[in-house]
Structure formats: structure tokens, C-alpha cells
Coordinates of C-alpha atoms in Angstrom, one line a residue:
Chain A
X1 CA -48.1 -69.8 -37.8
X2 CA -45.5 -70.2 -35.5
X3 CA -46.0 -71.5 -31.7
X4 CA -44.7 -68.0 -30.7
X5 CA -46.7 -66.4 -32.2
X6 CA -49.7 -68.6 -31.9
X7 CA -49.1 -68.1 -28.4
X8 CA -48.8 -64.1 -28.8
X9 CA -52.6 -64.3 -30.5
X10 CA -53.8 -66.5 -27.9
X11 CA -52.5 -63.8 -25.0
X12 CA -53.8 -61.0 -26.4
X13 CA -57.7 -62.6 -27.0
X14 CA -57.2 -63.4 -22.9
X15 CA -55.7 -60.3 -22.3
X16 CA -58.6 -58.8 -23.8
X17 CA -60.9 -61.3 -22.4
X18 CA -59.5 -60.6 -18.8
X19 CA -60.1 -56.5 -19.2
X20 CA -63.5 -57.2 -19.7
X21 CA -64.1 -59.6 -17.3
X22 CA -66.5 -58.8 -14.4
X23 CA -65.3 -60.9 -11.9
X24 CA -61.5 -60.4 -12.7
X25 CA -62.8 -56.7 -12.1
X26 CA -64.8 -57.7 -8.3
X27 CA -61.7 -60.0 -7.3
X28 CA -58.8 -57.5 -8.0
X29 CA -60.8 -54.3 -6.2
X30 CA -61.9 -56.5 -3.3
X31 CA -57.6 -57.9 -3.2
X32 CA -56.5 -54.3 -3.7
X33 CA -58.9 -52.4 -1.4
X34 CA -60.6 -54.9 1.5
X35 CA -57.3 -56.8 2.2
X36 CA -55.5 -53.6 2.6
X37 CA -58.1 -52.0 4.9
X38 CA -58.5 -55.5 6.4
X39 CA -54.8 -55.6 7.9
X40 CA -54.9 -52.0 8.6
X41 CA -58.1 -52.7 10.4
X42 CA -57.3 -55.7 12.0
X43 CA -54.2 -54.0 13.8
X44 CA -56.0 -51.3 15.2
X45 CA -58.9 -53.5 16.6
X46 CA -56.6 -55.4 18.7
X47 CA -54.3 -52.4 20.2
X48 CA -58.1 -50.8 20.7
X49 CA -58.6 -50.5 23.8
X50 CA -62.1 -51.5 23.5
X51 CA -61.2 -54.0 22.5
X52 CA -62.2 -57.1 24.9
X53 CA -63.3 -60.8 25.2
X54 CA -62.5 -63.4 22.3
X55 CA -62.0 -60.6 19.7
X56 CA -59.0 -59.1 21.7
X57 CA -58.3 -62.9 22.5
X58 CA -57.9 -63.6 18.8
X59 CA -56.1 -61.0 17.9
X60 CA -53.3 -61.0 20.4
X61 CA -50.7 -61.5 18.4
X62 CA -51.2 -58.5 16.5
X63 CA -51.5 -56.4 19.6
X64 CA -47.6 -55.6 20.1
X65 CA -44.8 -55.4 17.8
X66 CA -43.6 -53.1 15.1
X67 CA -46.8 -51.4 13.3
X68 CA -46.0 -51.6 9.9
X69 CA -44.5 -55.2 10.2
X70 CA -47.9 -56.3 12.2
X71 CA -49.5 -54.6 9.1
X72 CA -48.1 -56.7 6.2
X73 CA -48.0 -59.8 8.3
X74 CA -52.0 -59.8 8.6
X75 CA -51.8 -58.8 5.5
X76 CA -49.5 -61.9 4.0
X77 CA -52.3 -63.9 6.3
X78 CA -55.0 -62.9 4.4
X79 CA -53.5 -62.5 1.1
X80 CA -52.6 -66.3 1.3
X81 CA -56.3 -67.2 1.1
X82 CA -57.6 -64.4 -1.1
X83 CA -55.4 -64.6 -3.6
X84 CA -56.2 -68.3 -3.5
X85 CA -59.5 -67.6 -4.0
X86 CA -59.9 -64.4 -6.1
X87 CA -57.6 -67.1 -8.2
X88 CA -60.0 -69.7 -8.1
X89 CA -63.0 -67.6 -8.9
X90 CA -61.0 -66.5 -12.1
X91 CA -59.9 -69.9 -13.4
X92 CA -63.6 -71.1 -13.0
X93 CA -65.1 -68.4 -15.2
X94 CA -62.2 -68.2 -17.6
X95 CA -62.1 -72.4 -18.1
X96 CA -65.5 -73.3 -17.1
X97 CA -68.0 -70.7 -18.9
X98 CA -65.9 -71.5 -22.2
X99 CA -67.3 -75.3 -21.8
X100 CA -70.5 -74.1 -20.0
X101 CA -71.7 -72.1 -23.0
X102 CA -70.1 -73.8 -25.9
X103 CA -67.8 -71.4 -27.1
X104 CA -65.0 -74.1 -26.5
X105 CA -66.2 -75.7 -29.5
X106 CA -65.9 -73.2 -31.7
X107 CA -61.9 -72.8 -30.7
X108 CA -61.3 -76.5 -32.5
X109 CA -60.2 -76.0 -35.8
X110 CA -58.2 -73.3 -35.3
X111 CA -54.2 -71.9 -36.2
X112 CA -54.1 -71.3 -32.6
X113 CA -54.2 -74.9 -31.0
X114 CA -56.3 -75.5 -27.4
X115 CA -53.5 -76.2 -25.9
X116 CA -51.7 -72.9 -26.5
X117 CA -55.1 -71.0 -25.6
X118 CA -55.2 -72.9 -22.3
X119 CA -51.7 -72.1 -21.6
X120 CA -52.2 -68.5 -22.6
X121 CA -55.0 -68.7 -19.8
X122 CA -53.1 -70.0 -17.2
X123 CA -50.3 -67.6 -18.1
X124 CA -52.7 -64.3 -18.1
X125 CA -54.2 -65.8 -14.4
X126 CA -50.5 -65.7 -12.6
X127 CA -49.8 -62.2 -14.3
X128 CA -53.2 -60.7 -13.4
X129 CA -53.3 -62.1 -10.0
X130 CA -49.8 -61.4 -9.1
X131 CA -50.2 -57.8 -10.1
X132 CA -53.1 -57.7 -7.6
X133 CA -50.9 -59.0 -5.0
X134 CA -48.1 -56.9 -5.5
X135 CA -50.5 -53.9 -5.9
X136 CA -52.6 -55.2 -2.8
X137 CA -49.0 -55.1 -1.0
X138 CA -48.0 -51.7 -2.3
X139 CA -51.8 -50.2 -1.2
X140 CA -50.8 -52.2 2.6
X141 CA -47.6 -50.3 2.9
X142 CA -49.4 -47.2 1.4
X143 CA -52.1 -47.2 4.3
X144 CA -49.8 -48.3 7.1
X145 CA -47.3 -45.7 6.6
X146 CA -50.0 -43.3 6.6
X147 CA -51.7 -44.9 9.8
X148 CA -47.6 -44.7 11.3
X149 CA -47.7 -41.2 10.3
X150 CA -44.3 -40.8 9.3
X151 CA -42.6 -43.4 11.2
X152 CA -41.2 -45.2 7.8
X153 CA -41.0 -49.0 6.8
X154 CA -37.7 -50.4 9.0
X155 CA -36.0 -53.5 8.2
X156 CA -37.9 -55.8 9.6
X157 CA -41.0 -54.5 7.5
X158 CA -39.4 -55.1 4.2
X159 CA -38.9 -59.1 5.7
X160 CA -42.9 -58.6 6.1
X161 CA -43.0 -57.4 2.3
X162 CA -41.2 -60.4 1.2
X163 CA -43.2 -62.9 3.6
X164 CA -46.7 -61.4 1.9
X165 CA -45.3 -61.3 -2.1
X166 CA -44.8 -64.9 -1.6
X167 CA -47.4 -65.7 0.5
X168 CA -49.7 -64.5 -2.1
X169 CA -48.3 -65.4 -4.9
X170 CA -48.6 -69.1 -4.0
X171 CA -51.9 -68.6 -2.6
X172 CA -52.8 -67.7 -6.4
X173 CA -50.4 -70.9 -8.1
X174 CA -52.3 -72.8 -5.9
X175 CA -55.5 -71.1 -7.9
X176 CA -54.6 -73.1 -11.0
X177 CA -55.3 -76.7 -10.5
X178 CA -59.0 -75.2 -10.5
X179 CA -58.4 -74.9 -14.3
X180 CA -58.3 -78.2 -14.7
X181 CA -61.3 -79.2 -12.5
X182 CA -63.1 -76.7 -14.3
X183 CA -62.1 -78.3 -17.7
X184 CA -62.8 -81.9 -16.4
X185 CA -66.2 -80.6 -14.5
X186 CA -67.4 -78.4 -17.7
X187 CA -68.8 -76.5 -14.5
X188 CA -68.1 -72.9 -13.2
X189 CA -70.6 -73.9 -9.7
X190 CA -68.7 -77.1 -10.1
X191 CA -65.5 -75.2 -9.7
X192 CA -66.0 -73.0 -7.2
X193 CA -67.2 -75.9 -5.5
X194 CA -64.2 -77.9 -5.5
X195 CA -62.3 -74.6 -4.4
X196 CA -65.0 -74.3 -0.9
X197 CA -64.0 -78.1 -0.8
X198 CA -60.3 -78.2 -0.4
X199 CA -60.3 -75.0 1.6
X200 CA -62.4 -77.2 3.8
X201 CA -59.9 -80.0 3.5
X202 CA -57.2 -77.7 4.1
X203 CA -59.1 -76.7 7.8
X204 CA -59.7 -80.2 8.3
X205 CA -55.8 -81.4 7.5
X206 CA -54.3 -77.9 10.0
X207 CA -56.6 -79.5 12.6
X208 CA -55.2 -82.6 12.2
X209 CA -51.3 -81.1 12.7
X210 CA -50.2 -82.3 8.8
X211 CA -50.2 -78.9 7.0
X212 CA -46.6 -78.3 6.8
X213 CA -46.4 -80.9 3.6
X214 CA -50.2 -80.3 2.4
X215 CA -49.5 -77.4 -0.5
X216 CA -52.9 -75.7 0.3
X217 CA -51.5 -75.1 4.0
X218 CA -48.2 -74.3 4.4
X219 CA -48.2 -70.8 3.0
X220 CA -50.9 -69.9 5.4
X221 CA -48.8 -71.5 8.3
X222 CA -46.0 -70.0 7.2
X223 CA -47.0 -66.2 7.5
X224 CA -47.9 -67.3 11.3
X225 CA -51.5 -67.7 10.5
X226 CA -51.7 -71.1 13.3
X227 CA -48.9 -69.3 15.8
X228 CA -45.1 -69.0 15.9
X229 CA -44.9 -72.6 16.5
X230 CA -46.7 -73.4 12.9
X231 CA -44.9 -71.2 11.4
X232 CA -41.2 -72.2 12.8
X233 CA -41.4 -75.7 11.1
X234 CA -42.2 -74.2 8.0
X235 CA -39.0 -74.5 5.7
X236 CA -38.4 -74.2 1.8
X237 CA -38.9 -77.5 0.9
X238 CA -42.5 -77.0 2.4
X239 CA -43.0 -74.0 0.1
X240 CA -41.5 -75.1 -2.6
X241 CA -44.1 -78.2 -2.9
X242 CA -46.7 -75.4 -3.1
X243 CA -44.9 -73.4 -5.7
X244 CA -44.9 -76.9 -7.5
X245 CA -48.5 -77.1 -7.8
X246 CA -48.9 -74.2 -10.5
X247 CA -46.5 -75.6 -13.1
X248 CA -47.8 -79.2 -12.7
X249 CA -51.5 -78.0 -12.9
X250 CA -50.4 -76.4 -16.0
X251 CA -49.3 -79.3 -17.6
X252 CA -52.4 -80.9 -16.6
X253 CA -54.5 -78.2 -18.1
X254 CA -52.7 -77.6 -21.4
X255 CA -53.4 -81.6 -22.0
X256 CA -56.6 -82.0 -21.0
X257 CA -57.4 -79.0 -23.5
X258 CA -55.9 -80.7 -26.1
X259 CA -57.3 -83.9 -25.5
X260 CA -61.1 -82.3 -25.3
X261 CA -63.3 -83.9 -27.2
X262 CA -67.3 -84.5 -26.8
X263 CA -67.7 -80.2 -26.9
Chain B
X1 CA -59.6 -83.3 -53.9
X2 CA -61.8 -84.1 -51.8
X3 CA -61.9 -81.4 -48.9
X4 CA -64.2 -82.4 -46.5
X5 CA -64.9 -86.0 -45.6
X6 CA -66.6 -88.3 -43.4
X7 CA -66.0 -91.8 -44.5
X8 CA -68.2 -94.5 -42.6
X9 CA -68.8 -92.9 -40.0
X10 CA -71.0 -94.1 -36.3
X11 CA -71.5 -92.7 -33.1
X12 CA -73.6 -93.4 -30.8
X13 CA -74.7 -91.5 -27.5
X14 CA -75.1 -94.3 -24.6
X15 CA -78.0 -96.7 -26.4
X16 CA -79.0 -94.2 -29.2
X17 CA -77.3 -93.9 -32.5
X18 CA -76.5 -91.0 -33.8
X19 CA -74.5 -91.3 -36.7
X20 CA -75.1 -95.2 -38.5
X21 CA -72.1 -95.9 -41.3
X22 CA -72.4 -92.2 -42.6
X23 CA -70.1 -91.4 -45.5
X24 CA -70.3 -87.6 -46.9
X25 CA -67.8 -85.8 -49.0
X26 CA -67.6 -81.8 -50.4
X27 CA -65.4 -81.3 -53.4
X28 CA -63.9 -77.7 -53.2
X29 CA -66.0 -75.2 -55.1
X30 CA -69.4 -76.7 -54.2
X31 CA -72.3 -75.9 -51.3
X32 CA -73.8 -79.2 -50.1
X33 CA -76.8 -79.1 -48.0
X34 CA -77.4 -81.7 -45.4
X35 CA -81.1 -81.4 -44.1
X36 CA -83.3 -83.9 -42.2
X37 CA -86.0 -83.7 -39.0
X38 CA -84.6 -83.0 -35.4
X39 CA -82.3 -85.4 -34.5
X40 CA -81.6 -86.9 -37.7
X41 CA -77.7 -86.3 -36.8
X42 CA -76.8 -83.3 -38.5
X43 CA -74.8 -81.5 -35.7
X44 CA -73.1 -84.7 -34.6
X45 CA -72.2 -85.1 -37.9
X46 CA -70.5 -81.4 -38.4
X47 CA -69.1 -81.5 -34.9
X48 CA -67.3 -84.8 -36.1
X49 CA -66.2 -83.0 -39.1
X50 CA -65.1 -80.3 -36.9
X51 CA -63.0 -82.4 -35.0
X52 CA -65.4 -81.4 -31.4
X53 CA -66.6 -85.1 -31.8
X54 CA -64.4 -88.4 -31.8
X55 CA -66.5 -91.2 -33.5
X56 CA -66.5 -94.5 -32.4
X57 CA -66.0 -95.7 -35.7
X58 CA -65.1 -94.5 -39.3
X59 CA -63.0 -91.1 -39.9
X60 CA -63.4 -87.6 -40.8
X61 CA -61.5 -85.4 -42.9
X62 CA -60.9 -81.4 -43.4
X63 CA -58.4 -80.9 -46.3
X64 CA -56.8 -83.9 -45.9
X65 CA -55.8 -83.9 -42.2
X66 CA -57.5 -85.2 -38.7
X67 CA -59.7 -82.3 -37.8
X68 CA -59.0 -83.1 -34.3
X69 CA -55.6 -81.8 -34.7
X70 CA -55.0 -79.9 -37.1
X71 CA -51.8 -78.3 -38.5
X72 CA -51.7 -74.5 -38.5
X73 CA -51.2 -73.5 -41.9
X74 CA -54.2 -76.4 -42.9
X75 CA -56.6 -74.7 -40.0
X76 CA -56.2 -71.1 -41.2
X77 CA -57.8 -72.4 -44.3
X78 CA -60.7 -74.3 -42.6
X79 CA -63.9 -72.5 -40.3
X80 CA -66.7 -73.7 -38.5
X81 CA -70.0 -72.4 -37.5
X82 CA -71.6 -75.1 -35.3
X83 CA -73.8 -74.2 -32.0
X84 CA -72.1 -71.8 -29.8
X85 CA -70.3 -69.0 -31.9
X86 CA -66.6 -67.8 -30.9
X87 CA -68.8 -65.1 -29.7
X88 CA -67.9 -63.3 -26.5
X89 CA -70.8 -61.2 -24.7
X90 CA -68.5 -59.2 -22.8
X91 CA -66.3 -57.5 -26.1
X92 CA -67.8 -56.1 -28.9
X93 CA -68.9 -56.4 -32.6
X94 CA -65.3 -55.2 -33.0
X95 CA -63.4 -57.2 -30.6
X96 CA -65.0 -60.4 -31.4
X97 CA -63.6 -60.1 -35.0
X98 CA -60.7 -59.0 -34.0
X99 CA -60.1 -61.7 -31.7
X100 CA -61.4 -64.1 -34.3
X101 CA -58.9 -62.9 -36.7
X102 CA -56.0 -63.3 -34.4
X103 CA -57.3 -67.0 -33.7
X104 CA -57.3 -68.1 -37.2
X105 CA -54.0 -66.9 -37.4
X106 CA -53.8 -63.0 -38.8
X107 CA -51.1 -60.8 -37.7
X108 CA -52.2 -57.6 -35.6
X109 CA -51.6 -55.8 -38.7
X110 CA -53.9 -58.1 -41.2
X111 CA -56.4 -58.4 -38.5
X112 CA -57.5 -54.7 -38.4
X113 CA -59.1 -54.0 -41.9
X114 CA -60.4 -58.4 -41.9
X115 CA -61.9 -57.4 -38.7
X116 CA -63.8 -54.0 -40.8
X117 CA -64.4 -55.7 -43.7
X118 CA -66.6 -58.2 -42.0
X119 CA -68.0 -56.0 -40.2
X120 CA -69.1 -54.0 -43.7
X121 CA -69.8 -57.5 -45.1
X122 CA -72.3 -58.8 -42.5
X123 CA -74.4 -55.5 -42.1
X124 CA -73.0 -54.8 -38.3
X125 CA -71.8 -51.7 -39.1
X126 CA -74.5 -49.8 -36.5
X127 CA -73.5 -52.3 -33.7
X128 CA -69.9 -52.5 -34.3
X129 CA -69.1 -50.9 -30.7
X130 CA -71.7 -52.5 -29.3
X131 CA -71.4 -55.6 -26.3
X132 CA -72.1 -58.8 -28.2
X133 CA -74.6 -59.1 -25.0
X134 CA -76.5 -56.6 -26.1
X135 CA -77.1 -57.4 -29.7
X136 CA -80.5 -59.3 -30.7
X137 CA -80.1 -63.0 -31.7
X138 CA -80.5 -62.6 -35.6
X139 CA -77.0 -60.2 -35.3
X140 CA -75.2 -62.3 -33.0
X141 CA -75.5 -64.8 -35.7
X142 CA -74.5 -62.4 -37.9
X143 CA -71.6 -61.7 -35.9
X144 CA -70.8 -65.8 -35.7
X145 CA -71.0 -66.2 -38.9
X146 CA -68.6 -63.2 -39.6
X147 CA -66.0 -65.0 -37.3
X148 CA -66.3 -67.5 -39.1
X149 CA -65.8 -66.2 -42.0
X150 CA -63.6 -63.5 -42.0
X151 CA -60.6 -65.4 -43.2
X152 CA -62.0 -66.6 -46.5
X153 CA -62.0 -70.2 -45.8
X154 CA -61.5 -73.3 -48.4
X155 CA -63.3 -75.5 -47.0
X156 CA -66.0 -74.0 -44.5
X157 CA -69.1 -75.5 -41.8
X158 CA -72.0 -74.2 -41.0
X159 CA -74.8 -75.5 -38.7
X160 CA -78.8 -73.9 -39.6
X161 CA -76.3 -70.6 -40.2
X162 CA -79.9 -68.9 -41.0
X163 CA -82.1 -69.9 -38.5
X164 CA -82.7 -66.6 -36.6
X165 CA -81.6 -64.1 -39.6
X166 CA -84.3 -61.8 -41.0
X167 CA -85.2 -61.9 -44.7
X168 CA -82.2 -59.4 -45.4
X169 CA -79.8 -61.7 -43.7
X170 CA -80.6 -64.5 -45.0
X171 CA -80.2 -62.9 -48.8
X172 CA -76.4 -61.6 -47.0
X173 CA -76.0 -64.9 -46.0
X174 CA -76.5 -66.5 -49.1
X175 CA -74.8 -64.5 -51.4
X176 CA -72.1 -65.3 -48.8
X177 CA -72.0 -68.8 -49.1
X178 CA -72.2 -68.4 -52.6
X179 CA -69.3 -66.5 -53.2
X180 CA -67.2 -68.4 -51.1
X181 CA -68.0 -71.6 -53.2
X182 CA -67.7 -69.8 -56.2
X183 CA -64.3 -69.0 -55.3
X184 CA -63.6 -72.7 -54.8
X185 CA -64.3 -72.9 -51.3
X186 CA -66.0 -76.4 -50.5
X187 CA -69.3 -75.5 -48.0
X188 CA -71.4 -77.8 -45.6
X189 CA -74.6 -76.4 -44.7
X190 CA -77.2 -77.7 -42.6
X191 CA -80.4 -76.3 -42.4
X192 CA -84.1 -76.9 -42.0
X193 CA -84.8 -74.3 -44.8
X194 CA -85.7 -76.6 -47.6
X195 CA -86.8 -73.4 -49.7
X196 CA -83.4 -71.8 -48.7
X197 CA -81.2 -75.0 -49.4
X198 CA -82.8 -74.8 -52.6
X199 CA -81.6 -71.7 -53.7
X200 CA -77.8 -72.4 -52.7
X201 CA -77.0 -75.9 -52.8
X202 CA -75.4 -77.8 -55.1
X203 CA -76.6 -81.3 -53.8
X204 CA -79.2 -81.7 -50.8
X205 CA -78.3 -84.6 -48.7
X206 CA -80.9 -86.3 -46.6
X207 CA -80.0 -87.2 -43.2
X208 CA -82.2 -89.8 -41.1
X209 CA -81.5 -91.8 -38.2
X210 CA -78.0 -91.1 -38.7
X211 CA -78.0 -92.5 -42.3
X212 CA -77.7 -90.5 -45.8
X213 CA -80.9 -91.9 -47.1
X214 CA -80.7 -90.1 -50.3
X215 CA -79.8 -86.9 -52.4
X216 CA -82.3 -84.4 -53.6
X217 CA -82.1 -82.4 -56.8
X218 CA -82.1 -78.6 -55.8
X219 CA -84.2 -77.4 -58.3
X220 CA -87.9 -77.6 -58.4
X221 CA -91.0 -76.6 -56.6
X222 CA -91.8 -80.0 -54.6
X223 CA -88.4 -79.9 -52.3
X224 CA -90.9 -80.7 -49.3
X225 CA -92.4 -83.4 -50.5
X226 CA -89.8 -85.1 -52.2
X227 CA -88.3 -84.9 -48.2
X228 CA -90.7 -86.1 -46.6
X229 CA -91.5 -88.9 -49.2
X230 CA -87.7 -90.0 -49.0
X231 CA -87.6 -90.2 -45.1
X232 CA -90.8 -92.3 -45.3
X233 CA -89.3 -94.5 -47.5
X234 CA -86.7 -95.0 -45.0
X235 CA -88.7 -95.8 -42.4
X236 CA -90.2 -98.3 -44.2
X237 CA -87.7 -99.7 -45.1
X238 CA -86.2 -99.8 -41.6
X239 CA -89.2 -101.2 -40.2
X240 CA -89.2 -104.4 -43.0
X241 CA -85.7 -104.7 -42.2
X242 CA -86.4 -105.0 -38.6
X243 CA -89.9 -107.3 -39.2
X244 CA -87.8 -109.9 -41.1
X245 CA -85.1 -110.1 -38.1

């Protein structure tokens, strides 16, 4: 058997695995539907004029400006987290429960190596979870055309488009280091436990002023979730560190898998 | 050849042995039985063989090769049935094959009538749409066993691979083993069914304290107590071993 097509079987058995999974199934409806109705939402509470107090405080920024590009940048906010999380969620059911319940074992011994079924896992996360965040994009434009009733996307919107794609799709890279802390932890609670701790971390280091370099921050900075300011200093090289953190986890993933022993 | 080895093998997990100098072979074509109390080592021994295991000392063998890591074309020829199944609640009787298939290295196209003959083969017919959640224990193992299975191993594991069948199952089961040996497949089977390892072994090895204290002749009505008599002896002689230290 070839490593292509050892990798083909391996993608199709996660494929299959991901269809049927129930909390690949909660994450991508509550990515496609809440953070949609979440940025729509979010807009019209703070150009509400009941709006008041620290609500209307908080919300400020979203108050003026273009509709549809307020839209997607709430959206690119949110979807920097979520996906980050919906991603997280994934990797500790689709790493941990396989060491949890012992089917791990019974994948020694086989023409498909561990190594190439990790990777087919981590390859089947960044597909799944950016088609969530390109759909969850799609559904935000959907809704706030149809809350601009007619008005249209102008250019500056399709800069928004961009700014939430990306925003999202390293929110969910950033997912995959969870892989291996689910593989080293043999825990899915374990997991999601390390995910609540560096999201934590990630508060803690904002606070502090040193996101731009921390991976876990800078999208979130970057899609003016800390202010304009934040933002501003936010460059490619700060991104690109983030974007690093997928392909590195990866490696990290696909040899810890085939260094598993003690299953 | 030899195609499934263990050659002086120990483990230990923290302060308790588990496997003590333990040296096992299956020529192709034969069943051997290892049987022995709870925690005599018979799992650790199989998930050594299985490659799940690194011992801390000796080496084990599956058609020549590190089970740990082993080549493609040697691993479509090997399978392994020890705890967990590559059983997934969330597909069905169908799926799991299926995907079983794929893993041990069929094409799409070979998979498809594998993945129905097992299904015929193991008596899941009724379930075959059915959520591996749903079905009760003695057919989940029925649907391990089938994935397995399903790719007509040479040289093939299998951990108490009856202990939750019903009568009927246990005769499938059998005749399974059987045929598989008979077509020169070389079978490890561990069980605590001394009247069923009777019936299918070719050579009953008694596991205790991590040692092969002895073989048992399969035939014959006093299996039980020749067992029990053996893993006496061995305590006995343990415990005169450890007196004169």
C-alpha cells in the first residue's frame, strides 16, 4: 500500500468519522448560525437606541460606520475565538476519545500507519473547520445584506470578508496543538481543559500589552477586538507566527502518534 | 517460520511484574491457547505482540518484523483483537467493516463485498444498518472480531475473543478460528474457557505470574484440574525458591 493511498483510506475513515460526529455536528451549527446572528445582533444593539449604560459603552465601536463592514468585523471578532474553540472541542474528541476508550490500540498493526491516521485527522479538522468559517462568513453577509435591505456589500466590506476568512481560519490552526495535548493527556476533559487554560493565558498576556507576538492573541487584536490601537501594530509577521502554529502542531502530532506506545 | 514470537520477554508495571523472561512462539497453521487466572499477563503479553506494548526487555515478533512498526504489505497480513475493538459507536455494522477494510489496506472497490461477507460470516446480517451503540455486547464482539478478521489474516490475535458470545457465537467463532488455521494462518488465543480452548487449540500454554509455567495437552476431560494443579506447582515452587533466598 502506497503512502497515498494509505493516506486516501485514512481520510475517508475520518471523513466518515467526522459526518457522524455529534459535536463536529453542535460546533459547526452553533459557528454557522449563533456567530452570524451574533454580529447581526451585536450591531443593532449598539445603534439601538435603547441602548444605554455599559452595554452601549461596550459596544461603541460598532455604533457608526458602514453596516455591512461593522457586520463582518464583529463577526471576524468572534469567529477568531469560536473557531478556536469549535476547533478545540473537535481535536479533543477526535484524538482524545480514541485513547480514552482504547480504540487507539486496535489502529497498531495496521497498512495504514498512526502516523498517517493522525495526519488524516489533522487534515479533516482544517477542512471541516474552515468550511464552517467560510460558510459562517457567507451566512454573515447573507443576513447583513438582508438587514441593509438592498444596500449591497461595497469595497470596504469585501476588506471585512478577507479580515474574518483569516481571522478564522487561524483561530481554528491555532485549534491543532490541542491534538497533541490530547494525545499526550489520553484525556478529552484534559483537553478541553488545556484549551479553557490558554484562552485564560491569552486574557492574562492582552492584559499585560504582549499579545501582538503571543499566536493565541494576535488574530483577535488584529480584527480590532482590544481597539484601533491593538489592532494598528498588528503586522504579518505577527500573523504569520500564528499561521505557524498549525503546521508545527502537526508535526508534533503525526510523531507523537507514531511513537505511542503503552495503549 | 515462525510467525508470531515473543522471545524472553519482561515488563513490568512500576513494582509489579508482568511479563517474567516469557518466550512464546506460533508456527503458521496452528491455534495456541494461552490461558491462566486474572492477571497472569495474558493481555500484556498480546499487546506486546501487538506492538501497543514496548517491553523492557526481550523482543517480539509478527512475521518476522517489529510489530511496533510494521511494513504495509507485512501488516495487511497480520490482525489483532485485544481490548477495545476498532469499533466505532457512532457508524454502523456496515461502516465499521468498511472502515476496517480500508485500514488494513483494501481498495474502495475490494472493501465493498469484504465488508458483506463478514457481515454474512459473523451472523450481523439483522444489525448491519444498525449504530454499533446500539448493538448488545455479545454482537459488538461479533462485529470486533469481524474487523479483525475480514482480511483473512496469516498470523492473527485474539484476547478472551468469546467472552460475551452466546452459545451460537461461540460455535461461529470457532469454526472461525479454525478455518483460518487450517488455511495456514498461525492464531493466538487467550481465553478463560478451558472447555472452549479445548476444542480449538493445538497447544494450551499456561501463563502465571508472567511465566509460561507449562503446556497442556488439549484433549481430555480433566483440562481444569490439570490447570489448576500446574499453577500450584508453580507457586510452590516460587515460594521454595524465595524460602531458600
Amino acid at each position: 500500500m502506497s503512502p497515498a493511498a494509505a493516506l486516501r483510506a485514512a481520510l475517508a475513515v475520518e471523513m466518515l468519522k467526522l459526518r457522524r460526529s455529534v459535536v463536529a455536528r453542535l460546533a459547526t451549527v452553533l459557528l454557522v448560525v449563533l456567530v452570524p446572528l451574533g454580529s447581526v445582533g451585536m450591531v443593532a444593539l449598539a445603534r439601538s437606541p435603547q441602548a444605554g449604560g455599559p452595554t452601549a459603552a461596550k459596544l461603541a465601536d460598532y455604533a457608526t460606520g458602514d453596516l455591512t463592514t461593522m457586520h463582518l468585523m464583529v463577526c471576524a471578532q468572534v469567529l477568531s475565538i469560536a473557531a478556536l474553540a469549535a476547533g478545540g472541542f473537535f481535536v479533543a474528541w477526535s484524538f482524545g476519545r480514541e485513547l480514552e476508550s482504547g480504540t487507539a490500540g486496535a489502529l497498531f498493526g495496521l497498512a495504514v500507519p498512526r502516523g498517517t491516521i493522525a495526519l488524516a485527522k489533522c487534515l479533516v479538522t482544517l477542512a471541516w473547520i474552515g468550511a464552517c468559517v467560510v460558510l459562517t462568513v457567507a451566512v454573515t453577509m447573507a443576513a447583513s445584506a438582508a438587514v441593509a435591505a438592498g444596500s449591497g456589500v461595497g469595497f470596504r466590506a469585501w476588506g471585512g470578508v478577507g479580515t474574518a476568512l483569516v481571522a478564522g481560519l487561524l483561530g481554528g490552526g491555532l485549534a491543532l496543538p490541542f491534538a497533541w495535548v490530547a494525545t499526550v493527556t489520553r484525556s478529552q476533559l484534559g483537553t478541553v481543559g488545556a484549551l479553557v487554560g490558554v484562552v485564560a493565558l491569552t486574557q492574562i498576556v492582552v492584559l499585560l500589552g504582549g499579545g501582538t507576538w503571543f499566536p493565541y492573541a494576535s488574530p483577535s487584536l488584529w480584527t480590532g477586538m482590544g481597539g484601533p490601537d491593538a489592532a494598528a501594530v498588528v503586522g504579518p509577521p505577527h500573523l504569520l507566527l500564528a499561521a505557524a502554529v498549525s503546521p508545527l502542531a502537526i508535526g508534533a502530532v503525526v510523531h507523537a502518534w507514531r511513537r505511542l506506545t503503552n495503549v | 517460520m515462525t510467525a508470531l514470537v515473543l522471545d524472553d520477554v519482561s515488563h513490568a508495571f512500576g513494582g509489579r511484574v508482568a511479563l517474567d523472561h516469557l518466550t512464546l512462539t506460533v508456527r503458521p497453521g496452528r491455534v495456541t491457547a494461552l490461558i491462566g487466572l486474572n492477571g497472569a499477563g495474558k493481555t500484556t503479553a498480546l499487546r506486546a505482540l501487538a506492538g501497543r506494548l514496548r517491553p523492557a526487555g526481550g523482543t517480539a515478533r509478527v512475521l518476522g518484523h517489529d510489530p511496533a512498526d510494521l511494513p504495509a504489505d507485512v501488516a495487511t497480513r497480520f490482525g489483532h483483537l485485544v481490548g477495545t475493538p476498532l469499533v466505532y459507536p457512532e457508524l454502523t455494522v456496515t461502516e465499521n467493516l468498511r472502515c476496517a477494510a480500508r485500514l488494513h489496506g483494501q481498495s474502495v472497490r475490494a472493501a465493498a463485498p469484504g465488508t458483506s461477507a463478514a457481515v454474512a460470516h459473523m451472523g450481523l446480517d439483522p444489525w448491519r444498518h444498525a449504530r454499533a451503540r446500539t448493538l448488545s455486547m455479545g454482537n459488538h464482539q461479533r462485529l470486533g472480531i469481524g474487523c479483525a478478521t475480514l482480511h483473512r489474516p496469516t498470523a492473527l490475535i485474539l484476547d478472551e475473543p468469546t467472552s460475551a458470545l452466546d452459545p451460537q457465537g461461540v460455535v461461529l467463532v470457532r469454526k472461525l478460528v479454525r478455518g483460518m488455521a487450517d488455511d495456514g494462518a498461525a492464531v493466538l488465543v487467550s481465553s478463560h474457557h478451558l472447555d472452549e480452548v479445548a476444542r480449538i487449540a493445538d497447544e494450551i500454554v499456561v501463563l502465571h505470574a508472567g511465566r509460561d509455567v507449562g503446556r497442556l495437552e488439549p484433549g481430555g476431560t480433566d483440562l481444569e484440574q490439570r490447570f489448576f494443579t500446574m499453577v500450584l506447582d508453580a507457586d510452590t515452587r516460587a515460594a521454595d525458591t524465595r524460602g531458600r533466598v
